[in-house]
Amino acid sequence: MAHATDTSTGTTRRDFLMLATGAAGAVAIGAAVIPLVSQLAPDAQTVAAGAPIDVDLAPVAEGQAIKLFWRGKLIFVRHRTKKEIEEAKAVDVATLRDPQTDEQRTKAGHEQFLIIYGNCTHLGCVPLGNAPGDPKGDFDGWFCPCHGSHYDSSGRIRKGPAPLNLPVPPYAFNGDTKIKIG
Ligand code: FES
């Protein structure tokens, strides 16, 4: 009888330890997520000063996009899919209104990330194409609903009234996923 009670108590204690370990793990994961998210949003003082900003793109999964602000200007960052990259590279540059290769608009070794200003070069509207379900236009990029400009998956103007590609801001990679804008 005493043996049965001891076994029962032992089991209970082991269960508690497993639960306690699980809870500690959850806290650790929670703590890890918060810095990742906060790294996407530079602090207000840095933004206000117009200084370069550091952003870790690790949380931006393939097919996702984020918006940033630097010096008061909207910036899009898209982690492009293989299909989007292939489409961007396959274009005959001579046919473009604002001829630029995809290589001129991305960094070697980091072609999956496209980083561009986020205001249409026609009259400044914000093109759609970042959120899931957004229209991406006829070229897998962005669609400006104001007057119907279509940008491709390299942010180049392909159709509609906009005269120029979405410009690439000054930036550099400091690692596989870390960039400094400015
Ligand atoms: S502002 Fe984008 S098409 Fe006119």
PDB file of N, CA and C in Angstrom, residues 87-144:
ATOM      1  N   GLU A  87      11.184  35.610 -62.517  1.00  0.00           N
ATOM      2  CA  GLU A  87      10.431  36.517 -63.402  1.00  0.00           C
ATOM      3  C   GLU A  87      11.169  37.851 -63.555  1.00  0.00           C
ATOM      4  N   ALA A  88      11.703  38.357 -62.457  1.00  0.00           N
ATOM      5  CA  ALA A  88      12.391  39.655 -62.509  1.00  0.00           C
ATOM      6  C   ALA A  88      13.645  39.585 -63.367  1.00  0.00           C
ATOM      7  N   LYS A  89      14.352  38.450 -63.307  1.00  0.00           N
ATOM      8  CA  LYS A  89      15.607  38.305 -64.059  1.00  0.00           C
ATOM      9  C   LYS A  89      15.367  38.000 -65.534  1.00  0.00           C
ATOM     10  N   ALA A  90      14.199  37.442 -65.841  1.00  0.00           N
ATOM     11  CA  ALA A  90      13.924  37.004 -67.220  1.00  0.00           C
ATOM     12  C   ALA A  90      13.514  38.154 -68.138  1.00  0.00           C
ATOM     13  N   VAL A  91      13.277  39.339 -67.596  1.00  0.00           N
ATOM     14  CA  VAL A  91      12.777  40.463 -68.394  1.00  0.00           C
ATOM     15  C   VAL A  91      13.861  40.989 -69.338  1.00  0.00           C
ATOM     16  N   ASP A  92      13.460  41.296 -70.571  1.00  0.00           N
ATOM     17  CA  ASP A  92      14.362  41.959 -71.518  1.00  0.00           C
ATOM     18  C   ASP A  92      14.395  43.443 -71.146  1.00  0.00           C
ATOM     19  N   VAL A  93      15.522  43.863 -70.586  1.00  0.00           N
ATOM     20  CA  VAL A  93      15.620  45.220 -70.035  1.00  0.00           C
ATOM     21  C   VAL A  93      15.361  46.290 -71.097  1.00  0.00           C
ATOM     22  N   ALA A  94      15.673  45.972 -72.352  1.00  0.00           N
ATOM     23  CA  ALA A  94      15.483  46.950 -73.440  1.00  0.00           C
ATOM     24  C   ALA A  94      14.013  47.314 -73.625  1.00  0.00           C
ATOM     25  N   THR A  95      13.128  46.479 -73.138  1.00  0.00           N
ATOM     26  CA  THR A  95      11.695  46.750 -73.304  1.00  0.00           C
ATOM     27  C   THR A  95      11.138  47.612 -72.161  1.00  0.00           C
ATOM     28  N   LEU A  96      11.948  47.929 -71.200  1.00  0.00           N
ATOM     29  CA  LEU A  96      11.436  48.630 -70.010  1.00  0.00           C
ATOM     30  C   LEU A  96      11.408  50.143 -70.188  1.00  0.00           C
ATOM     31  N   ARG A  97      10.423  50.759 -69.600  1.00  0.00           N
ATOM     32  CA  ARG A  97      10.291  52.225 -69.627  1.00  0.00           C
ATOM     33  C   ARG A  97      11.443  52.882 -68.874  1.00  0.00           C
ATOM     34  N   ASP A  98      11.845  52.280 -67.789  1.00  0.00           N
ATOM     35  CA  ASP A  98      12.957  52.783 -66.966  1.00  0.00           C
ATOM     36  C   ASP A  98      13.940  51.612 -66.823  1.00  0.00           C
ATOM     37  N   PRO A  99      14.824  51.455 -67.842  1.00  0.00           N
ATOM     38  CA  PRO A  99      15.606  50.211 -67.939  1.00  0.00           C
ATOM     39  C   PRO A  99      16.596  50.016 -66.787  1.00  0.00           C
ATOM     40  N   GLN A 100      16.375  48.972 -66.046  1.00  0.00           N
ATOM     41  CA  GLN A 100      17.286  48.581 -64.976  1.00  0.00           C
ATOM     42  C   GLN A 100      17.208  47.065 -64.836  1.00  0.00           C
ATOM     43  N   THR A 101      18.363  46.432 -64.656  1.00  0.00           N
ATOM     44  CA  THR A 101      18.341  44.988 -64.416  1.00  0.00           C
ATOM     45  C   THR A 101      17.956  44.733 -62.962  1.00  0.00           C
ATOM     46  N   ASP A 102      17.519  43.495 -62.703  1.00  0.00           N
ATOM     47  CA  ASP A 102      17.209  43.131 -61.314  1.00  0.00           C
ATOM     48  C   ASP A 102      18.480  43.187 -60.465  1.00  0.00           C
ATOM     49  N   GLU A 103      19.627  42.858 -61.097  1.00  0.00           N
ATOM     50  CA  GLU A 103      20.900  42.875 -60.360  1.00  0.00           C
ATOM     51  C   GLU A 103      21.254  44.290 -59.895  1.00  0.00           C
ATOM     52  N   GLN A 104      20.851  45.295 -60.673  1.00  0.00           N
ATOM     53  CA  GLN A 104      21.125  46.685 -60.282  1.00  0.00           C
ATOM     54  C   GLN A 104      20.248  47.125 -59.109  1.00  0.00           C
ATOM     55  N   ARG A 105      19.203  46.371 -58.856  1.00  0.00           N
ATOM     56  CA  ARG A 105      18.231  46.801 -57.853  1.00  0.00           C
ATOM     57  C   ARG A 105      18.262  45.950 -56.586  1.00  0.00           C
ATOM     58  N   THR A 106      19.166  44.964 -56.550  1.00  0.00           N
ATOM     59  CA  THR A 106      19.300  44.109 -55.375  1.00  0.00           C
ATOM     60  C   THR A 106      20.785  43.961 -55.059  1.00  0.00           C
ATOM     61  N   LYS A 107      21.088  43.297 -53.958  1.00  0.00           N
ATOM     62  CA  LYS A 107      22.488  43.073 -53.570  1.00  0.00           C
ATOM     63  C   LYS A 107      22.884  41.626 -53.887  1.00  0.00           C
ATOM     64  N   ALA A 108      24.042  41.461 -54.494  1.00  0.00           N
ATOM     65  CA  ALA A 108      24.515  40.115 -54.848  1.00  0.00           C
ATOM     66  C   ALA A 108      24.545  39.226 -53.613  1.00  0.00           C
ATOM     67  N   GLY A 109      24.008  38.035 -53.767  1.00  0.00           N
ATOM     68  CA  GLY A 109      23.968  37.096 -52.643  1.00  0.00           C
ATOM     69  C   GLY A 109      22.751  37.274 -51.753  1.00  0.00           C
ATOM     70  N   HIS A 110      22.010  38.345 -51.972  1.00  0.00           N
ATOM     71  CA  HIS A 110      20.806  38.618 -51.160  1.00  0.00           C
ATOM     72  C   HIS A 110      19.627  38.940 -52.076  1.00  0.00           C
ATOM     73  N   GLU A 111      19.603  38.310 -53.243  1.00  0.00           N
ATOM     74  CA  GLU A 111      18.586  38.662 -54.246  1.00  0.00           C
ATOM     75  C   GLU A 111      17.168  38.395 -53.782  1.00  0.00           C
ATOM     76  N   GLN A 112      17.046  37.570 -52.744  1.00  0.00           N
ATOM     77  CA  GLN A 112      15.678  37.279 -52.268  1.00  0.00           C
ATOM     78  C   GLN A 112      15.019  38.511 -51.647  1.00  0.00           C
ATOM     79  N   PHE A 113      15.813  39.459 -51.184  1.00  0.00           N
ATOM     80  CA  PHE A 113      15.233  40.646 -50.557  1.00  0.00           C
ATOM     81  C   PHE A 113      15.229  41.826 -51.540  1.00  0.00           C
ATOM     82  N   LEU A 114      14.038  42.354 -51.784  1.00  0.00           N
ATOM     83  CA  LEU A 114      13.911  43.572 -52.586  1.00  0.00           C
ATOM     84  C   LEU A 114      13.535  44.705 -51.634  1.00  0.00           C
ATOM     85  N   ILE A 115      14.296  45.793 -51.675  1.00  0.00           N
ATOM     86  CA  ILE A 115      14.092  46.916 -50.757  1.00  0.00           C
ATOM     87  C   ILE A 115      13.921  48.173 -51.604  1.00  0.00           C
ATOM     88  N   ILE A 116      12.737  48.765 -51.528  1.00  0.00           N
ATOM     89  CA  ILE A 116      12.393  49.882 -52.427  1.00  0.00           C
ATOM     90  C   ILE A 116      11.535  50.906 -51.681  1.00  0.00           C
ATOM     91  N   TYR A 117      11.546  52.136 -52.179  1.00  0.00           N
ATOM     92  CA  TYR A 117      10.625  53.137 -51.656  1.00  0.00           C
ATOM     93  C   TYR A 117       9.197  52.745 -52.035  1.00  0.00           C
ATOM     94  N   GLY A 118       8.249  53.106 -51.166  1.00  0.00           N
ATOM     95  CA  GLY A 118       6.888  52.594 -51.309  1.00  0.00           C
ATOM     96  C   GLY A 118       5.850  53.603 -51.777  1.00  0.00           C
ATOM     97  N   ASN A 119       6.282  54.629 -52.523  1.00  0.00           N
ATOM     98  CA  ASN A 119       5.291  55.566 -53.073  1.00  0.00           C
ATOM     99  C   ASN A 119       5.378  55.555 -54.591  1.00  0.00           C
ATOM    100  N   CYS A 120       4.222  55.423 -55.215  1.00  0.00           N
ATOM    101  CA  CYS A 120       4.129  55.366 -56.668  1.00  0.00           C
ATOM    102  C   CYS A 120       4.823  56.578 -57.290  1.00  0.00           C
ATOM    103  N   THR A 121       5.568  56.348 -58.368  1.00  0.00           N
ATOM    104  CA  THR A 121       6.306  57.445 -59.004  1.00  0.00           C
ATOM    105  C   THR A 121       5.413  58.298 -59.909  1.00  0.00           C
ATOM    106  N   HIS A 122       4.120  57.984 -59.942  1.00  0.00           N
ATOM    107  CA  HIS A 122       3.194  58.850 -60.674  1.00  0.00           C
ATOM    108  C   HIS A 122       2.826  60.031 -59.777  1.00  0.00           C
ATOM    109  N   LEU A 123       1.919  59.820 -58.826  1.00  0.00           N
ATOM    110  CA  LEU A 123       1.514  60.927 -57.954  1.00  0.00           C
ATOM    111  C   LEU A 123       1.610  60.581 -56.472  1.00  0.00           C
ATOM    112  N   GLY A 124       2.339  59.513 -56.171  1.00  0.00           N
ATOM    113  CA  GLY A 124       2.689  59.269 -54.776  1.00  0.00           C
ATOM    114  C   GLY A 124       1.787  58.356 -53.973  1.00  0.00           C
ATOM    115  N   CYS A 125       0.782  57.752 -54.571  1.00  0.00           N
ATOM    116  CA  CYS A 125      -0.052  56.803 -53.820  1.00  0.00           C
ATOM    117  C   CYS A 125       0.792  55.613 -53.361  1.00  0.00           C
ATOM    118  N   VAL A 126       0.233  54.853 -52.433  1.00  0.00           N
ATOM    119  CA  VAL A 126       0.930  53.670 -51.937  1.00  0.00           C
ATOM    120  C   VAL A 126       0.413  52.434 -52.687  1.00  0.00           C
ATOM    121  N   PRO A 127       1.245  51.832 -53.516  1.00  0.00           N
ATOM    122  CA  PRO A 127       0.791  50.652 -54.263  1.00  0.00           C
ATOM    123  C   PRO A 127       0.474  49.478 -53.347  1.00  0.00           C
ATOM    124  N   LEU A 128      -0.429  48.624 -53.813  1.00  0.00           N
ATOM    125  CA  LEU A 128      -0.803  47.409 -53.095  1.00  0.00           C
ATOM    126  C   LEU A 128       0.098  46.261 -53.537  1.00  0.00           C
ATOM    127  N   GLY A 129       0.257  45.280 -52.637  1.00  0.00           N
ATOM    128  CA  GLY A 129       1.067  44.113 -52.999  1.00  0.00           C
ATOM    129  C   GLY A 129       1.844  43.544 -51.836  1.00  0.00           C
ATOM    130  N   ASN A 130       1.682  44.138 -50.653  1.00  0.00           N
ATOM    131  CA  ASN A 130       2.431  43.661 -49.498  1.00  0.00           C
ATOM    132  C   ASN A 130       1.635  42.687 -48.638  1.00  0.00           C
ATOM    133  N   ALA A 131       0.356  42.960 -48.434  1.00  0.00           N
ATOM    134  CA  ALA A 131      -0.450  42.130 -47.533  1.00  0.00           C
ATOM    135  C   ALA A 131      -0.952  40.887 -48.270  1.00  0.00           C
ATOM    136  N   PRO A 132      -1.161  39.796 -47.533  1.00  0.00           N
ATOM    137  CA  PRO A 132      -1.718  38.603 -48.166  1.00  0.00           C
ATOM    138  C   PRO A 132      -3.060  38.939 -48.819  1.00  0.00           C
ATOM    139  N   GLY A 133      -3.249  38.504 -50.056  1.00  0.00           N
ATOM    140  CA  GLY A 133      -4.515  38.768 -50.745  1.00  0.00           C
ATOM    141  C   GLY A 133      -4.532  40.066 -51.516  1.00  0.00           C
ATOM    142  N   ASP A 134      -3.516  40.917 -51.326  1.00  0.00           N
ATOM    143  CA  ASP A 134      -3.447  42.166 -52.097  1.00  0.00           C
ATOM    144  C   ASP A 134      -3.301  41.858 -53.586  1.00  0.00           C
ATOM    145  N   PRO A 135      -3.876  42.685 -54.458  1.00  0.00           N
ATOM    146  CA  PRO A 135      -3.536  42.548 -55.875  1.00  0.00           C
ATOM    147  C   PRO A 135      -2.067  42.924 -56.079  1.00  0.00           C
ATOM    148  N   LYS A 136      -1.379  42.161 -56.926  1.00  0.00           N
ATOM    149  CA  LYS A 136       0.037  42.442 -57.170  1.00  0.00           C
ATOM    150  C   LYS A 136       0.270  42.952 -58.585  1.00  0.00           C
ATOM    151  N   GLY A 137      -0.815  43.268 -59.291  1.00  0.00           N
ATOM    152  CA  GLY A 137      -0.680  43.741 -60.660  1.00  0.00           C
ATOM    153  C   GLY A 137      -0.403  42.600 -61.615  1.00  0.00           C
ATOM    154  N   ASP A 138      -0.114  42.954 -62.855  1.00  0.00           N
ATOM    155  CA  ASP A 138       0.073  41.937 -63.912  1.00  0.00           C
ATOM    156  C   ASP A 138       1.459  41.313 -63.911  1.00  0.00           C
ATOM    157  N   PHE A 139       2.351  41.770 -63.018  1.00  0.00           N
ATOM    158  CA  PHE A 139       3.746  41.325 -63.092  1.00  0.00           C
ATOM    159  C   PHE A 139       4.274  40.859 -61.734  1.00  0.00           C
ATOM    160  N   ASP A 140       3.358  40.376 -60.887  1.00  0.00           N
ATOM    161  CA  ASP A 140       3.737  39.782 -59.592  1.00  0.00           C
ATOM    162  C   ASP A 140       4.474  40.748 -58.669  1.00  0.00           C
ATOM    163  N   GLY A 141       4.181  42.045 -58.834  1.00  0.00           N
ATOM    164  CA  GLY A 141       4.864  43.017 -57.986  1.00  0.00           C
ATOM    165  C   GLY A 141       3.888  43.803 -57.141  1.00  0.00           C
ATOM    166  N   TRP A 142       3.602  45.024 -57.595  1.00  0.00           N
ATOM    167  CA  TRP A 142       2.682  45.917 -56.885  1.00  0.00           C
ATOM    168  C   TRP A 142       1.734  46.561 -57.892  1.00  0.00           C
ATOM    169  N   PHE A 143       0.552  46.890 -57.397  1.00  0.00           N
ATOM    170  CA  PHE A 143      -0.450  47.552 -58.231  1.00  0.00           C
ATOM    171  C   PHE A 143      -0.874  48.847 -57.533  1.00  0.00           C
ATOM    172  N   CYS A 144      -0.769  49.954 -58.242  1.00  0.00           N
ATOM    173  CA  CYS A 144      -1.206  51.223 -57.676  1.00  0.00           C
ATOM    174  C   CYS A 144      -2.650  51.472 -58.109  1.00  0.00           C
TER     175      CYS A 144
END
